[in-house]
Amino acid sequence: MAIILDGKALAAKIKKKLADEIAAKKAEGVRPPCLAVMLVGDDPASAIYVRNKKKDCEEIGIRSLEFLFGADITDDFLVSEIEKLNSDDEVDGILVQLPLPKGLDEKRVIAAISPDKDVDAFVSSNVGQIMLGDPTFLPCTPAGVMEMLAEYNIDPTGKECVVVGRSNIVGKPMAMLLLAKNGTVTICHSRTKDLAEVTRRADILVAAVGKAKLITADMIKQGAVVVDVGMNRDENGKLCGDVDFYPVSEKASYISPVPGGVGVMTRAMLMENACTAWRSRT
Ligand code: NDP
């Protein structure tokens, strides 16, 4: 049976460290970090994510500003709201909850965020820095995965690392971070010819697809480290990942659960990024 990569415990440890740092700085008279979160429209999943971010901020002493807009706003309006926050010295981080409702230009909106307040690391200059191996902000989900690996002394150096999924927010930056840690990285996607043949080579497998139970036990190597980024609902409406957890955990050496794995780590990394922005401004 695999060892569980306990994201919940590690996230709690990271948040406690940040909370202590903020409390100490506050005692010296330094203002706390401030994170502005924008939510457009009424997507229920996005509303839950925003609520959780607010809860995390409250827990560790980050001031959170919430901006809720109807789905009928324009790109111009949203960009002008972001610009106000860009020039507000009291605001350290700006996050626009994605996806935006249809009709809004996500690329233009994200590009409006000042790179030094881009706590999601979505702005192109921050993406470029990740590519160059010199990031200011690490993308939250891949950074959460790397923290988990480090916590369990899993070193990607020289290992076959397979990332399933090539999105801009998870798959691609995940591959770059594994590469930066000297992994031999392969990226798979929906056009990969024989997915199982590739995943079976993986010493470290990261699944970031969005398909419940796509990764089955026959697709992994005995003793592989399996990290499940996926967040799906199973046939009973229960939260589950991309990995068929129980059969795979019989074969893997380490496995991250859903929930309690990468999701909570992603949230902790957002708090870390908000503090990174704050440290550089105070
Ligand atoms: P996207 O839909 O943007 O990307 C999914 C990727 O999976 C694409 O690259 C796609 O390939 C690939 N894919 C689809 N079907 C297959 C297949 N059958 N075999 C191989 N590859 C396939 O999703 P995201 O990257 O945004 O998210 C992925 C999952 O991670 C989702 O479940 C999401 O909810 C979850 N997530 C979890 C987070 C967390 O904090 N735990 C944070 C962010 C996301 P192609 O490019 O060819 O279409």
Coordinates of C-alpha atoms and ligand atoms in Angstrom, one line a residue:
M1 CA 0.0 0.0 0.0
A2 CA 1.4 3.4 -1.0
I3 CA 2.3 6.1 1.4
I4 CA -0.2 9.0 1.3
L5 CA 1.2 12.4 0.2
D6 CA -0.7 14.3 2.9
G7 CA -1.4 17.7 1.3
K8 CA -3.7 18.7 4.2
A9 CA -1.0 18.3 6.8
L10 CA 1.7 20.0 4.7
A11 CA -0.7 22.9 3.8
A12 CA -1.5 23.4 7.5
K13 CA 2.3 23.5 8.3
I14 CA 2.9 26.1 5.5
K15 CA 0.0 28.3 6.6
K16 CA 1.1 28.2 10.2
K17 CA 4.6 29.4 9.2
L18 CA 3.0 32.2 7.1
A19 CA 0.6 33.1 10.0
D20 CA 3.6 33.4 12.4
E21 CA 5.5 35.6 10.0
I22 CA 2.6 37.9 9.5
A23 CA 1.9 38.1 13.2
A24 CA 5.6 39.0 13.9
K25 CA 5.6 41.7 11.2
K26 CA 2.4 43.1 12.5
A27 CA 3.9 43.3 16.0
E28 CA 6.6 45.5 14.5
G29 CA 4.0 47.8 13.0
V30 CA 4.1 46.4 9.4
R31 CA 0.7 46.2 7.7
P32 CA -0.5 42.7 6.9
P33 CA -0.6 41.4 3.3
C34 CA -3.6 42.2 1.2
L35 CA -5.1 40.0 -1.5
A36 CA -7.8 41.2 -3.9
V37 CA -10.0 38.5 -5.5
M38 CA -12.4 39.2 -8.3
L39 CA -15.3 36.9 -9.2
V40 CA -17.4 37.5 -12.2
G41 CA -20.7 35.7 -12.8
D42 CA -22.4 33.0 -10.7
D43 CA -20.5 29.8 -11.4
P44 CA -21.0 27.8 -8.2
A45 CA -17.6 26.1 -8.3
S46 CA -15.8 29.4 -8.7
A47 CA -17.8 30.8 -5.8
I48 CA -16.6 27.9 -3.6
Y49 CA -13.0 28.5 -4.6
V50 CA -13.3 32.2 -3.8
R51 CA -14.9 31.5 -0.4
N52 CA -12.1 29.0 0.4
K53 CA -9.5 31.6 -0.5
K54 CA -11.1 34.1 1.8
K55 CA -11.2 31.5 4.6
D56 CA -7.4 30.9 4.1
C57 CA -6.7 34.6 4.2
E58 CA -8.6 35.0 7.4
E59 CA -6.9 32.0 9.0
I60 CA -3.4 33.3 8.5
G61 CA -4.0 37.1 8.8
I62 CA -4.0 38.2 5.2
R63 CA -6.5 41.0 4.5
S64 CA -8.8 39.9 1.7
L65 CA -10.8 42.2 -0.6
E66 CA -13.6 40.6 -2.6
F67 CA -15.0 42.1 -5.8
L68 CA -18.1 40.4 -7.1
F69 CA -19.4 41.4 -10.5
G70 CA -22.3 40.3 -12.6
A71 CA -21.7 38.3 -15.8
D72 CA -22.9 41.3 -17.9
I73 CA -19.9 43.5 -17.2
T74 CA -17.5 44.4 -20.0
D75 CA -13.8 43.8 -20.6
D76 CA -13.2 47.5 -20.3
F77 CA -14.9 47.7 -16.9
L78 CA -13.0 44.8 -15.5
V79 CA -9.7 46.1 -16.9
S80 CA -10.3 49.5 -15.3
E81 CA -11.1 47.8 -11.9
I82 CA -7.8 45.8 -12.2
E83 CA -5.9 49.0 -13.0
K84 CA -7.2 50.7 -9.9
L85 CA -5.9 47.8 -7.8
N86 CA -2.6 47.8 -9.7
S87 CA -2.0 51.4 -8.5
D88 CA -3.3 50.8 -4.9
D89 CA -0.1 50.6 -2.7
E90 CA -2.1 48.7 0.0
V91 CA -2.9 45.8 -2.4
D92 CA -0.2 43.2 -2.8
G93 CA -1.9 40.5 -4.9
I94 CA -4.6 40.4 -7.5
L95 CA -6.4 37.3 -8.5
V96 CA -9.2 37.0 -11.1
Q97 CA -11.1 33.8 -10.6
L98 CA -11.2 31.8 -13.9
P99 CA -13.0 30.8 -16.0
L100 CA -14.6 34.2 -16.8
P101 CA -18.1 34.1 -18.3
K102 CA -18.5 33.7 -22.0
G103 CA -18.0 37.0 -23.9
L104 CA -15.2 38.3 -21.7
D105 CA -11.6 38.2 -23.0
E106 CA -9.7 36.2 -20.5
K107 CA -6.3 37.0 -22.1
R108 CA -6.9 40.7 -22.1
V109 CA -8.1 40.7 -18.5
I110 CA -5.2 38.6 -17.2
A111 CA -2.7 40.8 -19.1
A112 CA -4.0 43.8 -17.3
I113 CA -2.8 42.5 -13.9
S114 CA 0.5 44.1 -12.8
P115 CA 3.2 41.3 -13.0
D116 CA 4.4 42.1 -9.4
K117 CA 0.8 41.5 -8.1
D118 CA 0.1 38.4 -10.3
V119 CA -0.1 35.8 -7.5
D120 CA -1.5 33.2 -9.9
A121 CA 1.6 33.6 -12.1
F122 CA -0.6 33.8 -15.2
V123 CA 0.7 37.0 -16.7
S124 CA 3.0 36.3 -19.7
S125 CA 6.1 37.9 -18.2
N126 CA 5.7 35.6 -15.1
V127 CA 5.1 32.6 -17.4
G128 CA 8.3 33.5 -19.3
Q129 CA 10.3 33.7 -16.0
I130 CA 9.1 30.2 -15.1
M131 CA 10.4 29.1 -18.5
L132 CA 13.7 30.8 -17.9
G133 CA 14.0 29.1 -14.5
D134 CA 13.9 32.4 -12.6
P135 CA 10.4 32.8 -11.4
T136 CA 9.0 35.5 -9.0
F137 CA 5.8 33.7 -8.4
L138 CA 5.4 30.0 -8.9
P139 CA 2.1 28.8 -10.4
C140 CA 0.1 27.6 -7.4
T141 CA -0.9 24.0 -8.4
P142 CA 2.5 22.9 -9.8
A143 CA 4.3 24.6 -6.9
G144 CA 2.0 22.7 -4.5
V145 CA 3.0 19.4 -6.2
M146 CA 6.7 20.3 -6.0
E147 CA 6.4 21.1 -2.3
M148 CA 4.7 17.8 -1.7
L149 CA 7.5 15.9 -3.4
A150 CA 10.1 17.8 -1.4
E151 CA 8.3 17.2 1.9
Y152 CA 8.5 13.4 1.2
N153 CA 12.2 13.6 0.0
I154 CA 11.2 12.6 -3.5
D155 CA 13.8 14.1 -5.8
P156 CA 13.0 14.2 -9.5
T157 CA 16.6 14.2 -10.5
G158 CA 17.2 11.7 -13.3
K159 CA 13.7 10.3 -12.9
E160 CA 11.2 9.6 -15.7
C161 CA 8.5 12.2 -15.0
V162 CA 5.3 12.0 -17.0
V163 CA 2.7 14.8 -16.9
V164 CA -0.7 14.0 -18.3
G165 CA -2.3 17.3 -19.4
R166 CA -0.8 20.3 -21.1
S167 CA -2.9 23.2 -19.9
N168 CA -1.2 26.6 -19.4
I169 CA -2.1 26.6 -15.7
V170 CA -1.2 23.1 -14.7
G171 CA 0.4 20.7 -17.2
K172 CA 2.9 23.0 -18.9
P173 CA 4.3 24.8 -15.8
M174 CA 4.3 21.4 -14.0
A175 CA 6.6 20.0 -16.6
M176 CA 8.8 23.1 -16.4
L177 CA 9.2 22.8 -12.6
L178 CA 10.0 19.1 -12.8
L179 CA 12.5 19.8 -15.5
A180 CA 14.1 22.6 -13.3
K181 CA 14.5 19.8 -10.7
N182 CA 16.4 17.7 -13.3
G183 CA 13.6 15.3 -14.1
T184 CA 13.4 13.7 -17.6
V185 CA 10.0 15.0 -18.5
T186 CA 7.4 13.8 -21.0
I187 CA 4.1 15.7 -21.5
C188 CA 1.0 13.7 -22.6
H189 CA -2.3 15.1 -23.9
S190 CA -5.5 14.1 -25.7
R191 CA -3.5 13.3 -28.9
T192 CA -1.0 11.1 -27.3
K193 CA -1.1 7.8 -29.2
D194 CA -0.6 5.2 -26.5
L195 CA -1.0 6.9 -23.1
A196 CA -0.6 3.7 -21.0
E197 CA 2.7 2.9 -22.8
V198 CA 4.1 6.4 -21.7
T199 CA 2.6 6.5 -18.2
R200 CA 4.0 3.0 -17.5
R201 CA 7.5 4.5 -17.9
A202 CA 6.9 7.1 -15.2
D203 CA 8.8 7.1 -11.9
I204 CA 6.8 10.2 -11.1
L205 CA 3.4 10.5 -12.7
V206 CA 1.3 13.7 -12.5
A207 CA -2.3 13.4 -13.7
A208 CA -3.9 16.8 -14.6
V209 CA -6.7 16.0 -17.1
G210 CA -10.1 16.3 -15.5
K211 CA -11.4 12.8 -16.2
A212 CA -12.4 10.6 -13.3
K213 CA -10.4 7.4 -13.0
L214 CA -8.6 7.9 -16.3
I215 CA -5.4 6.5 -14.7
T216 CA -5.9 2.9 -13.8
A217 CA -3.5 0.4 -12.1
D218 CA -2.4 -1.2 -15.4
M219 CA -1.1 2.2 -16.5
I220 CA 1.5 2.6 -13.8
K221 CA 4.8 1.1 -12.9
Q222 CA 5.3 -0.8 -9.7
G223 CA 6.6 1.7 -7.1
A224 CA 5.7 4.9 -9.0
V225 CA 5.0 8.1 -7.3
V226 CA 1.5 9.2 -8.4
V227 CA 0.3 12.7 -8.0
D228 CA -3.4 13.4 -8.8
V229 CA -4.3 17.0 -9.7
G230 CA -7.7 16.2 -11.1
M231 CA -10.9 17.4 -9.5
N232 CA -13.9 15.6 -10.8
R233 CA -17.2 14.3 -9.5
D234 CA -17.8 10.5 -9.6
E235 CA -21.1 8.8 -10.5
N236 CA -22.3 9.5 -6.9
G237 CA -21.4 13.2 -7.1
K238 CA -18.4 12.6 -4.8
L239 CA -15.2 14.6 -5.4
C240 CA -12.5 12.4 -7.0
G241 CA -9.3 12.8 -9.0
D242 CA -8.1 11.5 -12.3
V243 CA -6.6 8.4 -10.7
D244 CA -8.4 5.2 -9.8
F245 CA -7.2 5.6 -6.2
Y246 CA -7.5 2.2 -4.5
P247 CA -6.2 -0.1 -7.2
V248 CA -3.4 2.4 -8.0
S249 CA -2.4 2.8 -4.4
E250 CA -1.7 -1.0 -4.2
K251 CA 1.0 -0.5 -6.8
A252 CA 2.4 3.0 -6.2
S253 CA 5.0 3.9 -3.6
Y254 CA 3.4 7.3 -2.9
I255 CA 0.0 8.7 -3.9
S256 CA -1.8 11.9 -3.3
P257 CA -5.5 11.7 -2.4
V258 CA -8.4 13.7 -3.6
P259 CA -9.5 15.5 -1.6
G260 CA -6.7 16.3 0.8
G261 CA -3.9 16.3 -1.7
V262 CA -3.0 18.9 -4.4
G263 CA -6.1 21.0 -4.0
V264 CA -5.3 22.1 -0.4
M265 CA -1.6 22.6 -1.4
T266 CA -2.7 24.9 -4.3
R267 CA -4.5 27.1 -1.8
A268 CA -1.5 27.2 0.5
M269 CA 0.7 28.2 -2.4
L270 CA -1.6 31.1 -3.2
M271 CA -1.1 32.3 0.3
E272 CA 2.7 31.9 -0.1
N273 CA 2.5 34.0 -3.3
A274 CA 0.5 36.7 -1.6
C275 CA 3.1 36.8 1.1
T276 CA 5.9 36.9 -1.5
A277 CA 4.3 40.0 -3.1
W278 CA 3.8 41.6 0.3
R279 CA 7.5 40.9 1.4
S280 CA 8.7 42.7 -1.7
R281 CA 6.5 45.7 -1.0
T282 CA 6.8 46.3 2.7
Ligands
NDP1 P1 -7.7 21.5 -19.1 O1 -9.1 21.0 -19.5 O2 -7.3 22.9 -19.4 O3 -6.6 20.5 -19.6 C1 -6.8 19.2 -19.6 C2 -5.6 18.5 -20.3 O4 -5.9 17.1 -20.3 C3 -5.5 18.9 -21.8 O5 -4.1 19.2 -22.1 C4 -6.0 17.7 -22.6 O6 -5.3 17.5 -23.8 C5 -5.7 16.6 -21.6 N1 -6.5 15.4 -21.9 C6 -7.8 15.4 -22.0 N2 -8.2 14.1 -22.2 C7 -7.1 13.4 -22.2 C8 -6.9 12.0 -22.4 N3 -7.9 11.1 -22.6 N4 -5.6 11.5 -22.3 C9 -4.6 12.4 -22.1 N5 -4.8 13.7 -21.9 C10 -6.0 14.2 -22.0 O7 -7.7 21.3 -17.5 P2 -6.7 21.9 -16.3 O8 -5.3 21.7 -16.6 O9 -7.2 23.2 -16.0 O10 -7.2 21.0 -15.1 C11 -7.0 19.6 -15.2 C12 -7.7 19.0 -13.9 O11 -7.1 19.5 -12.8 C13 -9.1 19.3 -13.8 O12 -9.8 18.2 -13.2 C14 -9.2 20.5 -12.9 O13 -10.4 20.6 -12.2 C15 -8.0 20.1 -11.9 N6 -7.4 21.2 -11.3 C16 -7.1 21.1 -10.0 C17 -6.5 22.0 -9.3 C18 -6.2 21.8 -7.9 O14 -5.9 22.7 -7.1 N7 -6.2 20.5 -7.5 C19 -6.1 23.3 -9.9 C20 -6.4 23.4 -11.3 C21 -7.0 22.4 -12.0 P3 -5.5 18.6 -25.0 O15 -4.6 19.7 -24.7 O16 -5.0 17.8 -26.2 O17 -6.9 19.0 -25.1

